[in-house]
PDB file of C-alpha atoms in Angstrom:
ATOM      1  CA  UNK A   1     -14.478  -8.566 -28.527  1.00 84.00           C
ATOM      2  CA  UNK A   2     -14.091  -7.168 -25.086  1.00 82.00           C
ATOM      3  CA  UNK A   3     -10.934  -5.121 -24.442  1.00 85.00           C
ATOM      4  CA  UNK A   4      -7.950  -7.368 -22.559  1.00 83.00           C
ATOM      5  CA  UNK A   5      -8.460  -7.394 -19.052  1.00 85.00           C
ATOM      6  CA  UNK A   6      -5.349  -8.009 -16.192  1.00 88.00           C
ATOM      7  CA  UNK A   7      -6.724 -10.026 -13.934  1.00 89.00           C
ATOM      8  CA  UNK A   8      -3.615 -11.245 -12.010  1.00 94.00           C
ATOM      9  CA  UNK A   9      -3.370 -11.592  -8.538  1.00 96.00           C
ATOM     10  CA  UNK A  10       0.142 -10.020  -6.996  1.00 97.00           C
ATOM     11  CA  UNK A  11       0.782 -10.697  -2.962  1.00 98.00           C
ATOM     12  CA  UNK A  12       2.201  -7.115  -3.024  1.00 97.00           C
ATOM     13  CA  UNK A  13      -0.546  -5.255  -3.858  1.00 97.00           C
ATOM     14  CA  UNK A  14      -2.559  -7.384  -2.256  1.00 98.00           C
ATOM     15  CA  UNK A  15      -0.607  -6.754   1.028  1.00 98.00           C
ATOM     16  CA  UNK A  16      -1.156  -2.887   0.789  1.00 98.00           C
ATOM     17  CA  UNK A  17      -4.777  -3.370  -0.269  1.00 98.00           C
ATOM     18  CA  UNK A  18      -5.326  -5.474   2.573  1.00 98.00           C
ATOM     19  CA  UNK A  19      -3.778  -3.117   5.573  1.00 98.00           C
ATOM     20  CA  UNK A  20      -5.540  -0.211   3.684  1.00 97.00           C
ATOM     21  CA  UNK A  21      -8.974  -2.092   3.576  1.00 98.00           C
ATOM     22  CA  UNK A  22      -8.347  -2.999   7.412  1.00 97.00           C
ATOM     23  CA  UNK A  23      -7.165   0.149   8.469  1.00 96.00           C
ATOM     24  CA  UNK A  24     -10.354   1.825   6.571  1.00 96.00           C
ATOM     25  CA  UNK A  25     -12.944  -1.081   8.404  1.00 96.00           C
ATOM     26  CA  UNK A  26     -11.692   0.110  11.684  1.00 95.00           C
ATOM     27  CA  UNK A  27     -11.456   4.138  11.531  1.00 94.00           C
ATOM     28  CA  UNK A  28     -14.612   4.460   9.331  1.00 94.00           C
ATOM     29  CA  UNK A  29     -16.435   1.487  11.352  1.00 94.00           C
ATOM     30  CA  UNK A  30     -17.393  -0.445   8.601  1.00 96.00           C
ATOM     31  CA  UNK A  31     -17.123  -3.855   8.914  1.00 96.00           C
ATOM     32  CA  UNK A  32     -17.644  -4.884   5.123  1.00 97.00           C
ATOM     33  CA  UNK A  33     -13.587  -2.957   4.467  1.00 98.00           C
ATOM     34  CA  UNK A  34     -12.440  -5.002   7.312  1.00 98.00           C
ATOM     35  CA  UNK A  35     -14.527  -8.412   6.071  1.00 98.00           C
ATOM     36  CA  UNK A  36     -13.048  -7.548   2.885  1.00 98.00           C
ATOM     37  CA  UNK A  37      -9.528  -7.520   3.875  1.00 98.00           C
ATOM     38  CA  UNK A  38      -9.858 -10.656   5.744  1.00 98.00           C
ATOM     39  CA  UNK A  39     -11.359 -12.755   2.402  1.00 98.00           C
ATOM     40  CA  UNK A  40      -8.072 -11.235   0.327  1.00 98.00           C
ATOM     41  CA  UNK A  41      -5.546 -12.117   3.135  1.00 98.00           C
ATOM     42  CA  UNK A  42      -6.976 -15.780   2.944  1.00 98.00           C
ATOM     43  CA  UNK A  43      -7.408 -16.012  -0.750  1.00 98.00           C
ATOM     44  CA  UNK A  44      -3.561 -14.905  -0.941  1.00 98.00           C
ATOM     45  CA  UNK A  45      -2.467 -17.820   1.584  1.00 98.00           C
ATOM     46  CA  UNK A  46      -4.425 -20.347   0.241  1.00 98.00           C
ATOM     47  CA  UNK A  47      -3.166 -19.650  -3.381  1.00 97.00           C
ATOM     48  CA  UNK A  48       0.352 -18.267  -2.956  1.00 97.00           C
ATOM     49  CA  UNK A  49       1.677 -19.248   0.341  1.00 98.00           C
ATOM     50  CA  UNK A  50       3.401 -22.220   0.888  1.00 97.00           C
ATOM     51  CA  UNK A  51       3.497 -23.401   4.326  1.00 96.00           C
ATOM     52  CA  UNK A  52       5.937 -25.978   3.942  1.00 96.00           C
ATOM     53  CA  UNK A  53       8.701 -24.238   2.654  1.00 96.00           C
ATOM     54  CA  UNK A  54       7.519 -21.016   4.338  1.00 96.00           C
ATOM     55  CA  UNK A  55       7.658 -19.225   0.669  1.00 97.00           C
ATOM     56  CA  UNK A  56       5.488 -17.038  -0.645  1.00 98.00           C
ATOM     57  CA  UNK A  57       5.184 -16.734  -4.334  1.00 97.00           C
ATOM     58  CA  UNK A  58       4.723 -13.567  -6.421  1.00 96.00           C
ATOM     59  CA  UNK A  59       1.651 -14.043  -8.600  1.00 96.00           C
ATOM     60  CA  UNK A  60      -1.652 -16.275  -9.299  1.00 96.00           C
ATOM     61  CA  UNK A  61      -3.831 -15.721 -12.549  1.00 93.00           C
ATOM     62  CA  UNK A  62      -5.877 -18.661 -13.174  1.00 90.00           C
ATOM     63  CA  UNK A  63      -4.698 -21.497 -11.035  1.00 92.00           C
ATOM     64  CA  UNK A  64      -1.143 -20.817 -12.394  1.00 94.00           C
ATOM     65  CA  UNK A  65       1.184 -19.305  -9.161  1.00 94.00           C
ATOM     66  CA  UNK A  66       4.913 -18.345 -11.093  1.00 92.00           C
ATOM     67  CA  UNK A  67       6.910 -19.496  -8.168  1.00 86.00           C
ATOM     68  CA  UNK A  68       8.783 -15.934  -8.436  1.00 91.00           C
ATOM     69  CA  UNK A  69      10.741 -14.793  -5.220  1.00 93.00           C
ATOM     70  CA  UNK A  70      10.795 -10.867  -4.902  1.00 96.00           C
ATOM     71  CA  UNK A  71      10.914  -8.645  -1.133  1.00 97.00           C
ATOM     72  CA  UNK A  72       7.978  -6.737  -2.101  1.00 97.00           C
ATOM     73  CA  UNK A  73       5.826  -9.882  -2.260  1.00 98.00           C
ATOM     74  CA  UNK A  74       7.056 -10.816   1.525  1.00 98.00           C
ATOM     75  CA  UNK A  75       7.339  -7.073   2.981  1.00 98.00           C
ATOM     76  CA  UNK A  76       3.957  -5.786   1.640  1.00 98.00           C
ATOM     77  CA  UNK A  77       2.307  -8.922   2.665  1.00 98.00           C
ATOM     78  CA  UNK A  78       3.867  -9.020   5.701  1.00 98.00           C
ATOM     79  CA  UNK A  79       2.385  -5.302   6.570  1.00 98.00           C
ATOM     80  CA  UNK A  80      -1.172  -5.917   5.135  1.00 98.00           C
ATOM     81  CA  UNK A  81      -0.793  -9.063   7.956  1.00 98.00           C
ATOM     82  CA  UNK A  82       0.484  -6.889  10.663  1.00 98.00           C
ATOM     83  CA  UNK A  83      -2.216  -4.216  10.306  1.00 98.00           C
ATOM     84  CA  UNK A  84      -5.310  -7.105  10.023  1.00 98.00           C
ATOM     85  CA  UNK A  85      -3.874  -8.483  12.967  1.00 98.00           C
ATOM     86  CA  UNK A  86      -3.952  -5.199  15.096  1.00 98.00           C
ATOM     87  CA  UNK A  87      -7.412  -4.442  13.536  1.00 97.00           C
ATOM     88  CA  UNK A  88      -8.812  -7.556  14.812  1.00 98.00           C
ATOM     89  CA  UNK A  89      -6.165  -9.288  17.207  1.00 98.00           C
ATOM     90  CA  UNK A  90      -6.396 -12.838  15.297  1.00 98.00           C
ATOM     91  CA  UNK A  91      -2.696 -14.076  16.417  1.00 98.00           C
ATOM     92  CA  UNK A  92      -2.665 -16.083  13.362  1.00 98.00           C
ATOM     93  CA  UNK A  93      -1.970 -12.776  11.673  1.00 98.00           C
ATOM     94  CA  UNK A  94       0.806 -11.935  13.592  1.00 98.00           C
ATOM     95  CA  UNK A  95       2.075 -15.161  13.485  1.00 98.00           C
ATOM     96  CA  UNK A  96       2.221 -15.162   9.763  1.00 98.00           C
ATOM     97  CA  UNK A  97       4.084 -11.707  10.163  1.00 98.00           C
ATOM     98  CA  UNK A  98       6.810 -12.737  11.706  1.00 98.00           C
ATOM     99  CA  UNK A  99       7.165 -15.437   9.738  1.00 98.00           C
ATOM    100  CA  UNK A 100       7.195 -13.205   6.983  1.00 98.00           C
ATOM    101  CA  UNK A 101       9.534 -11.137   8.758  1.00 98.00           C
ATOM    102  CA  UNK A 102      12.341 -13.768   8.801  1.00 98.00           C
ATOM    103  CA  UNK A 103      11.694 -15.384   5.573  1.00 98.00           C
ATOM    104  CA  UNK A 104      12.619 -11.748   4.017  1.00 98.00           C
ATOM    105  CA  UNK A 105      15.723 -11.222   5.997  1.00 98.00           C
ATOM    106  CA  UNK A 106      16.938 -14.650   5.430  1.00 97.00           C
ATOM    107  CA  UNK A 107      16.296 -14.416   1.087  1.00 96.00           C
ATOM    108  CA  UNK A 108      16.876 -10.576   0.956  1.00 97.00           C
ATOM    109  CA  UNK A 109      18.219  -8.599   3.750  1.00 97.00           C
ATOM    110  CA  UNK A 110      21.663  -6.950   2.836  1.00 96.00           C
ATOM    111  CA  UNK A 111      23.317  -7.870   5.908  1.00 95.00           C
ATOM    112  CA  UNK A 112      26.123  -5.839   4.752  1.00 95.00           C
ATOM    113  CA  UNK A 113      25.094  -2.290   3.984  1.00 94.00           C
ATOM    114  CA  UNK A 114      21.541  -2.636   5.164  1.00 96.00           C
ATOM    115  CA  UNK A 115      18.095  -2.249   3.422  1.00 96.00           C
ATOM    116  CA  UNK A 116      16.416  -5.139   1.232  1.00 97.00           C
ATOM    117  CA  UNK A 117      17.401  -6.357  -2.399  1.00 96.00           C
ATOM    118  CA  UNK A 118      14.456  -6.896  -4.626  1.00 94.00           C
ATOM    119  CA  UNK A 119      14.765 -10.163  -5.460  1.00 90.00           C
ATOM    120  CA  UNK A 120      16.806 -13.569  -4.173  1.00 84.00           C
ATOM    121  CA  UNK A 121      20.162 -14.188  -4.634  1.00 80.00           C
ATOM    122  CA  UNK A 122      20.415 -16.425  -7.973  1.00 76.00           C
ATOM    123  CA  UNK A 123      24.002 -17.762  -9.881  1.00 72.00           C
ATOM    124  CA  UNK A 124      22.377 -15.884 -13.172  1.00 71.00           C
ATOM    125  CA  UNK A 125      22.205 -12.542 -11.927  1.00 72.00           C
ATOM    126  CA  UNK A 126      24.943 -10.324 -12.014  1.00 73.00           C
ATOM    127  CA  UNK A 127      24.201  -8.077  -9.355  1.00 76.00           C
ATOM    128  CA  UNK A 128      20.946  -7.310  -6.777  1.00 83.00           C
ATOM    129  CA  UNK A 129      19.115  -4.165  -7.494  1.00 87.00           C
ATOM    130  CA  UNK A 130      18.028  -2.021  -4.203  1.00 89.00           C
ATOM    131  CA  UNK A 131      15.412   0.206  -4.950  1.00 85.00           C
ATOM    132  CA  UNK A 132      15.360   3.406  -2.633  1.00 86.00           C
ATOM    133  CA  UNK A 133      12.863   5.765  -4.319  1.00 90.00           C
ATOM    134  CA  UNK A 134       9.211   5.895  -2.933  1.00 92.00           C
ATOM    135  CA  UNK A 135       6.954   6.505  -5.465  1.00 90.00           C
ATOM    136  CA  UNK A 136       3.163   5.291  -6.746  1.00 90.00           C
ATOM    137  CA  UNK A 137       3.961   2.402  -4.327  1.00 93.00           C
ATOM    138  CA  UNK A 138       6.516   2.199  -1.364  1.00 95.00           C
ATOM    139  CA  UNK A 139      10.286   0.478  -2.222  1.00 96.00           C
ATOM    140  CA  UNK A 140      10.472  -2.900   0.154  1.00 96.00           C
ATOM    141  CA  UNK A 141      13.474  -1.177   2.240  1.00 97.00           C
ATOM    142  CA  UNK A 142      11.219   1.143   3.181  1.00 97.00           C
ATOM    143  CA  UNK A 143       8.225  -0.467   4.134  1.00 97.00           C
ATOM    144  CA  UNK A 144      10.576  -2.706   6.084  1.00 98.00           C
ATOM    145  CA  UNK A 145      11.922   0.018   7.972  1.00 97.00           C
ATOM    146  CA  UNK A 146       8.857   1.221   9.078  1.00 97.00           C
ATOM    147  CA  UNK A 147       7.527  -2.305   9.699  1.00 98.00           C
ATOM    148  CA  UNK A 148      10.520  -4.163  11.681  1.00 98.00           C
ATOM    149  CA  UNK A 149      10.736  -1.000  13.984  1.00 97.00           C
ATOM    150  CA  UNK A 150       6.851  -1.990  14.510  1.00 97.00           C
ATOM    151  CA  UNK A 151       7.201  -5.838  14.470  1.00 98.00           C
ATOM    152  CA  UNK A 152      10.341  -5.333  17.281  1.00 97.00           C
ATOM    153  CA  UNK A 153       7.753  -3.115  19.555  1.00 97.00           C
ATOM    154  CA  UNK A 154       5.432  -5.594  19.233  1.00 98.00           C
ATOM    155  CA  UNK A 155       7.271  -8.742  19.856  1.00 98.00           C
ATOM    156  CA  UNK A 156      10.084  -7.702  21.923  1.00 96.00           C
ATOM    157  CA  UNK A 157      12.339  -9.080  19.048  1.00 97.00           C
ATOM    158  CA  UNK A 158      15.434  -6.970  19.175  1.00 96.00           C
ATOM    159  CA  UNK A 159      17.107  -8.082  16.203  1.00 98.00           C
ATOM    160  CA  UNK A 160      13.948  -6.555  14.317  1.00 98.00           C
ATOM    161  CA  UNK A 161      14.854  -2.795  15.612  1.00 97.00           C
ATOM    162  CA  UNK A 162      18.089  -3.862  14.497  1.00 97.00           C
ATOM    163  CA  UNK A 163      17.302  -4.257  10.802  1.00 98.00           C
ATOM    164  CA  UNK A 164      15.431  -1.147  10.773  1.00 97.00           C
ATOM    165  CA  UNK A 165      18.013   1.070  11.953  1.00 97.00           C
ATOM    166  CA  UNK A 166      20.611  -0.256   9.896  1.00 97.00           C
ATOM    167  CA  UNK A 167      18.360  -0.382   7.249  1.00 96.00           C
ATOM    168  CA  UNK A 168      17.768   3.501   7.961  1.00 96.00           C
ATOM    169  CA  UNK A 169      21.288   4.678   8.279  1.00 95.00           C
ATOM    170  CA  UNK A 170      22.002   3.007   4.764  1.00 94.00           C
ATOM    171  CA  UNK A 171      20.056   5.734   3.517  1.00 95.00           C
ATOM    172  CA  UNK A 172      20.459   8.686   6.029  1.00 93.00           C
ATOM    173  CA  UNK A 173      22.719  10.893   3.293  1.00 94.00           C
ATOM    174  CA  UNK A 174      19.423  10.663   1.307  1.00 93.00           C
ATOM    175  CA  UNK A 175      16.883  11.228   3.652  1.00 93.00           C
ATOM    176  CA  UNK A 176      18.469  14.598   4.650  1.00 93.00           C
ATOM    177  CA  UNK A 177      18.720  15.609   1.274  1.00 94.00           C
ATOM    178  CA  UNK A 178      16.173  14.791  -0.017  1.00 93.00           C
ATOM    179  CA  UNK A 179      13.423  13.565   2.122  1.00 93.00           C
ATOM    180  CA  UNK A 180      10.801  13.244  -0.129  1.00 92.00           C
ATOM    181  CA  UNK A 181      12.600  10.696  -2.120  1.00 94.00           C
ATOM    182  CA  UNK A 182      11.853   8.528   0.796  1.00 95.00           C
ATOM    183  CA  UNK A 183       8.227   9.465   2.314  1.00 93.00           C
ATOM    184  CA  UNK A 184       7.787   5.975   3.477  1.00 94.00           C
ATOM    185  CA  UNK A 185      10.954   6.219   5.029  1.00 95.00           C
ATOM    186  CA  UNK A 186       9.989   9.225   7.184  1.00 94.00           C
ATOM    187  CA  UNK A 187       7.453   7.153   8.750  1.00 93.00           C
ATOM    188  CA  UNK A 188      10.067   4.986  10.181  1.00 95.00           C
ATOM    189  CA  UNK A 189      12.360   7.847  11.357  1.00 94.00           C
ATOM    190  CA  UNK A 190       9.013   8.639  13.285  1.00 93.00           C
ATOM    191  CA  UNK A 191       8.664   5.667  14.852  1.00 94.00           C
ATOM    192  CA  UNK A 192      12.110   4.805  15.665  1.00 92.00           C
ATOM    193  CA  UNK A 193      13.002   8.128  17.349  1.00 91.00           C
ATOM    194  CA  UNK A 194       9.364   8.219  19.273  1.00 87.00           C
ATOM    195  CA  UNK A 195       8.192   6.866  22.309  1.00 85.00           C
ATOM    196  CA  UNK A 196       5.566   4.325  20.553  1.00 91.00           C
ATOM    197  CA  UNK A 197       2.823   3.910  22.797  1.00 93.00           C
ATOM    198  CA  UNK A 198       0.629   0.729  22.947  1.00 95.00           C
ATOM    199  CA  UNK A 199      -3.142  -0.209  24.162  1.00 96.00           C
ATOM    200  CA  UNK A 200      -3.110  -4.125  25.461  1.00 98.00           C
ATOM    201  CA  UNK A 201      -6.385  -5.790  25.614  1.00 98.00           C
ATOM    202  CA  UNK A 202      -6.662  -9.025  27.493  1.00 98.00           C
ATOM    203  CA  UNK A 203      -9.562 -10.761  27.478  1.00 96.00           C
ATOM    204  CA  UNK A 204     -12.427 -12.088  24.613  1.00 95.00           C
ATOM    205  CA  UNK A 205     -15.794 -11.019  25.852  1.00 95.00           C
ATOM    206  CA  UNK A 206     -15.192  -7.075  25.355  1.00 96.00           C
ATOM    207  CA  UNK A 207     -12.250  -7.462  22.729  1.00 97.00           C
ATOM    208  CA  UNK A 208     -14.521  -5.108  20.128  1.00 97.00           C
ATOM    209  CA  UNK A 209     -15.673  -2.535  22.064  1.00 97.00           C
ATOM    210  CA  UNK A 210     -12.043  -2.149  23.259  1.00 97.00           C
ATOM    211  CA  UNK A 211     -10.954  -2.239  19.695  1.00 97.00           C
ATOM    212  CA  UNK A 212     -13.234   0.176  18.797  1.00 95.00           C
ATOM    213  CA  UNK A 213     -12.309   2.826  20.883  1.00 95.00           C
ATOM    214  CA  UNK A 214      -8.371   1.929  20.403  1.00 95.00           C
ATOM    215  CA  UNK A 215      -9.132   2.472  16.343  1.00 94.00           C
ATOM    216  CA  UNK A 216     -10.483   6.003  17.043  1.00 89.00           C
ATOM    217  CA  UNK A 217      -8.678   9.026  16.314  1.00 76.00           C
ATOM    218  CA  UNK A 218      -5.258   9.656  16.092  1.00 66.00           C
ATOM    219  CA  UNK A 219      -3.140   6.730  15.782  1.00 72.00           C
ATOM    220  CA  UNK A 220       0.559   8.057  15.597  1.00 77.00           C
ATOM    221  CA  UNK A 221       2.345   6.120  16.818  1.00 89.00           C
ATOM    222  CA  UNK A 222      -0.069   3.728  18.516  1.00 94.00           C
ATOM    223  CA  UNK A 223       0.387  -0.253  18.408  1.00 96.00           C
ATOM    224  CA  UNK A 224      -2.840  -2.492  19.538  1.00 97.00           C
ATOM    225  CA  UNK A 225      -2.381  -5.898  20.475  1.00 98.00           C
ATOM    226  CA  UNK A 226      -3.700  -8.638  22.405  1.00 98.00           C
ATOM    227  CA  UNK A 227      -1.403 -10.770  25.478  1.00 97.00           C
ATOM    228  CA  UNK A 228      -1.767 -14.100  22.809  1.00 97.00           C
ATOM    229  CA  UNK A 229       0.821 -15.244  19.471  1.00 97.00           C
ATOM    230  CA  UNK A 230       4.502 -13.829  19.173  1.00 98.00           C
ATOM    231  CA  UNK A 231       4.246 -11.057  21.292  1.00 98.00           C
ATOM    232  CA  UNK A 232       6.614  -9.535  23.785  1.00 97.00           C
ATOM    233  CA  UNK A 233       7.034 -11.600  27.220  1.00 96.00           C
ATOM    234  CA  UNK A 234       5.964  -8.021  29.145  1.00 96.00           C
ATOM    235  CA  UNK A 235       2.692  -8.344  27.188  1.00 97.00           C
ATOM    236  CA  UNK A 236       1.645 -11.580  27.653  1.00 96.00           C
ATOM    237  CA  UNK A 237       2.033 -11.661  31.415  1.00 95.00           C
ATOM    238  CA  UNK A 238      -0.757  -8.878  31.491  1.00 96.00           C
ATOM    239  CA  UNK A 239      -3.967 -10.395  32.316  1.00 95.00           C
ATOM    240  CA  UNK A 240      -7.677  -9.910  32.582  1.00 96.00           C
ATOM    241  CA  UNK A 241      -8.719  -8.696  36.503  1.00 94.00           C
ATOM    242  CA  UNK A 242     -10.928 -10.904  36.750  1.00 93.00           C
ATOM    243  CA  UNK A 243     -11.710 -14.315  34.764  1.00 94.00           C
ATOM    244  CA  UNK A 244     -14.206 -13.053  31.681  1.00 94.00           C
ATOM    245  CA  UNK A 245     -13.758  -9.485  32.297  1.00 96.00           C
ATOM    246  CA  UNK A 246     -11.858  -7.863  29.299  1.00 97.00           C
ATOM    247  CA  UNK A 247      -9.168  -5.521  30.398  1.00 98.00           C
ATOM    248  CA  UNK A 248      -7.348  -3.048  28.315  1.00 97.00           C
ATOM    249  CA  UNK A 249      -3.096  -1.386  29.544  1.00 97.00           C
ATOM    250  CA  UNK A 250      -1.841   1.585  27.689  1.00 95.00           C
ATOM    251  CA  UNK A 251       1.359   1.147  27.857  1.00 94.00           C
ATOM    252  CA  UNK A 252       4.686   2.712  26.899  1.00 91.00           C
ATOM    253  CA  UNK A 253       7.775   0.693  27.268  1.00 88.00           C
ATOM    254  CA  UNK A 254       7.171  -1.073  30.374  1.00 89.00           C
ATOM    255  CA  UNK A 255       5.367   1.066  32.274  1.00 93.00           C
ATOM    256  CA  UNK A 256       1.532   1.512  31.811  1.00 94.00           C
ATOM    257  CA  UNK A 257      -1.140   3.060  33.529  1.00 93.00           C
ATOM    258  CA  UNK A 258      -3.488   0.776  35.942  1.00 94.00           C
ATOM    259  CA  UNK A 259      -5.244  -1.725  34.579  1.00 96.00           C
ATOM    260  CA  UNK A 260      -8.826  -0.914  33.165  1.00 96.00           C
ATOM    261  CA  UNK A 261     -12.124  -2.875  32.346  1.00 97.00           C
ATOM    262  CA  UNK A 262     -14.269   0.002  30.910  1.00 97.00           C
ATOM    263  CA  UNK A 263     -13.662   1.211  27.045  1.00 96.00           C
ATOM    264  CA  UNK A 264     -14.834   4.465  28.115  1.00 95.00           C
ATOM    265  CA  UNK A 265     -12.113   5.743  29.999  1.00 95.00           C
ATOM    266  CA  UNK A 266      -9.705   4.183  27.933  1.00 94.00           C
ATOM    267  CA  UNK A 267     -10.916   6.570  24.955  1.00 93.00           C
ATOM    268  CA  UNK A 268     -10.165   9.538  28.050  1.00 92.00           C
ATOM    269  CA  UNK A 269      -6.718   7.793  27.395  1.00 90.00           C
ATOM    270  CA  UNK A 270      -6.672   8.305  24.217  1.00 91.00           C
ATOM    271  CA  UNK A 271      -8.289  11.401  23.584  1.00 87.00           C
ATOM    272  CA  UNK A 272      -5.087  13.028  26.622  1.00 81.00           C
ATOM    273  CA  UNK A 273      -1.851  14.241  25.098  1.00 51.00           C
ATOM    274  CA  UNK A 274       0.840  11.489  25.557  1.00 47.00           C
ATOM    275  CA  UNK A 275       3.401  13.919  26.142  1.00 44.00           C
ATOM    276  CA  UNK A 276       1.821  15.632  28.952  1.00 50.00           C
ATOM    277  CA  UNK A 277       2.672  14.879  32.399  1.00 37.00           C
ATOM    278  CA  UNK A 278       0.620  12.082  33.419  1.00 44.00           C
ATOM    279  CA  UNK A 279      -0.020  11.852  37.361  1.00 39.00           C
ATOM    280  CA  UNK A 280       1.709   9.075  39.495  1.00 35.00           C
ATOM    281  CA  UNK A 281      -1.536   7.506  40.644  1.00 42.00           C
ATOM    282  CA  UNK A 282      -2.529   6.844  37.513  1.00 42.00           C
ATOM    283  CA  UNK A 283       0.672   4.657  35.953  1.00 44.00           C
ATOM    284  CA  UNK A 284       2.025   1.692  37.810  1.00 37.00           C
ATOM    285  CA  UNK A 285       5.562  -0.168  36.606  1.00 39.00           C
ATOM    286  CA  UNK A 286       5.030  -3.795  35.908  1.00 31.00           C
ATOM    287  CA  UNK A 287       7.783  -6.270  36.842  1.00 34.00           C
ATOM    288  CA  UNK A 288       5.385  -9.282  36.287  1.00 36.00           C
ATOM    289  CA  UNK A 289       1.643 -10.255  35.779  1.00 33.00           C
ATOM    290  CA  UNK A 290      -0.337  -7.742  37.487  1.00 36.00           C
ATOM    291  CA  UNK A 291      -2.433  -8.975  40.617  1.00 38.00           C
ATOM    292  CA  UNK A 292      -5.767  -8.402  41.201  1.00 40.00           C
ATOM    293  CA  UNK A 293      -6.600  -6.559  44.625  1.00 40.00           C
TER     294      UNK A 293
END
């Protein structure tokens, strides 16, 4: 007889395999981590996701989905969607993030005190459990932290930023105790307190190479995103130069340096020290879509 086997499928794990996998296709250029990531992502809308009702159940194990409501389910799925969607620009992933994004706050944001409840609000329960220790896995307050800081950079949505830093200050006595209780959380304080930079690519017909070179090296700190989807109205009114010609910004806040159409010197971008002083011929602040010359 062979030994039992669990074969469930969870959409929380799932959502950290999936941003791993992607993550891993994109620094280590191999497209079978980032193929990979892509079949799980679908495989956990088409079985647990429920478009009409904008729910997303817990687990699947032969055919059988248990209908189950929890925040890791949304918050873990809604990162693994975030980072396939910078890995590859789909908007569809972002989409599906923000989504995400609201569904959680709406069934388990403490509006109150801050941070996420682990599961819905029910009549049988007698009270919500918040789970604030980061251990084998994450708690869903603090991936959220880290990911509605991102999602609010992103999309311009400031009600995201918001939730994160109230989220954050519900736990701030802890985190300067004892900050390893919190790792994930750390993350967030990162992010919040930086100046998060991000490369823009406009365009189709160069979108890999420009991904490519956006995916290499460090990354702290560093959003990619296309100008289509949910995302901020600063970064949809950049364009391409020219019709066909894939350009790439790298921008911080609103200002960003001068349009560019070769991946090369965007990985001279990249490979410069965004702190240093950067000259003023080389950054340009953009009111509205830039204009060809």
């Amino acid at each position: 007889m062979p030994p039992a086997t669990d074969d469930k499928v969870l959409a929380s794990w799932n959502g950290l395999m999936i941003g791993a996998m992607a993550r891993a296709g994109r620094i280590l250029k191999d497209e079978r981590y980032l193929k990979a990531a892509e079949r799980a992502h679908a495989f956990v809308v088409n079985k647990l996701w429920d478009p009409a009702s904008s729910t997303l159940s817990h687990r699947w194990r032969e055919g059988h989905v248990d209908g189950s409501q929890q925040s890791e389910s949304y918050l873990y799925f809604l990162r693994g969607s975030r980072v396939l969607y910078e890995a590859t620009l789909n908007p569809s992933y972002l989409s599906l993030a923000v989504t995400l994004a609201d569904r959680a706050i709406a069934l388990f944001y403490d509006k109150l005190n801050g941070g996420f409840f682990d599961g819905e609000d029910r009549d049988d329960l007698v009270f919500r459990l918040k789970d604030d220790y980061d251990s084998a896995t994450p708690t869903p307050s603090s991936v959220a932290r880290f990911e509605y800081g991102v999602l609010s950079e992103i999309t311009g949505e400031g009600s995201y930023r918001e939730v994160a830093e109230k989220s954050l200050l519900s736990v701030s006595d802890t985190i300067r105790q004892s900050p390893t209780q919190l790792a994930e959380s750390l993350k967030a304080v990162s992010f919040m307190v930086g100046k998060p930079a991000r490369v823009v690519i406009a365009g189709a017909k160069q979108r890999e190479e420009f991904l490519k070179v956006a995916w290499t090296g460090l990354r702290h700190n560093l959003l990619v995103v296309g100008t289509e989807g949910p995302v901020s109205k600063f970064t949809r009114q950049l364009e391409e130069v020219k019709p066909g010609q894939t350009t790439a910004y790298y921008c911080v806040g609103q200002t960003c340096r001068l349009p560019e159409t070769n991946p090369e010197v965007l990985a001279e971008w990249l490979r410069e020290d965004r702190g240093s002083e950067k000259s003023p011929e080389t950054e340009v602040e953009i009111p509205s879509a830039p204009t060809p010359e």
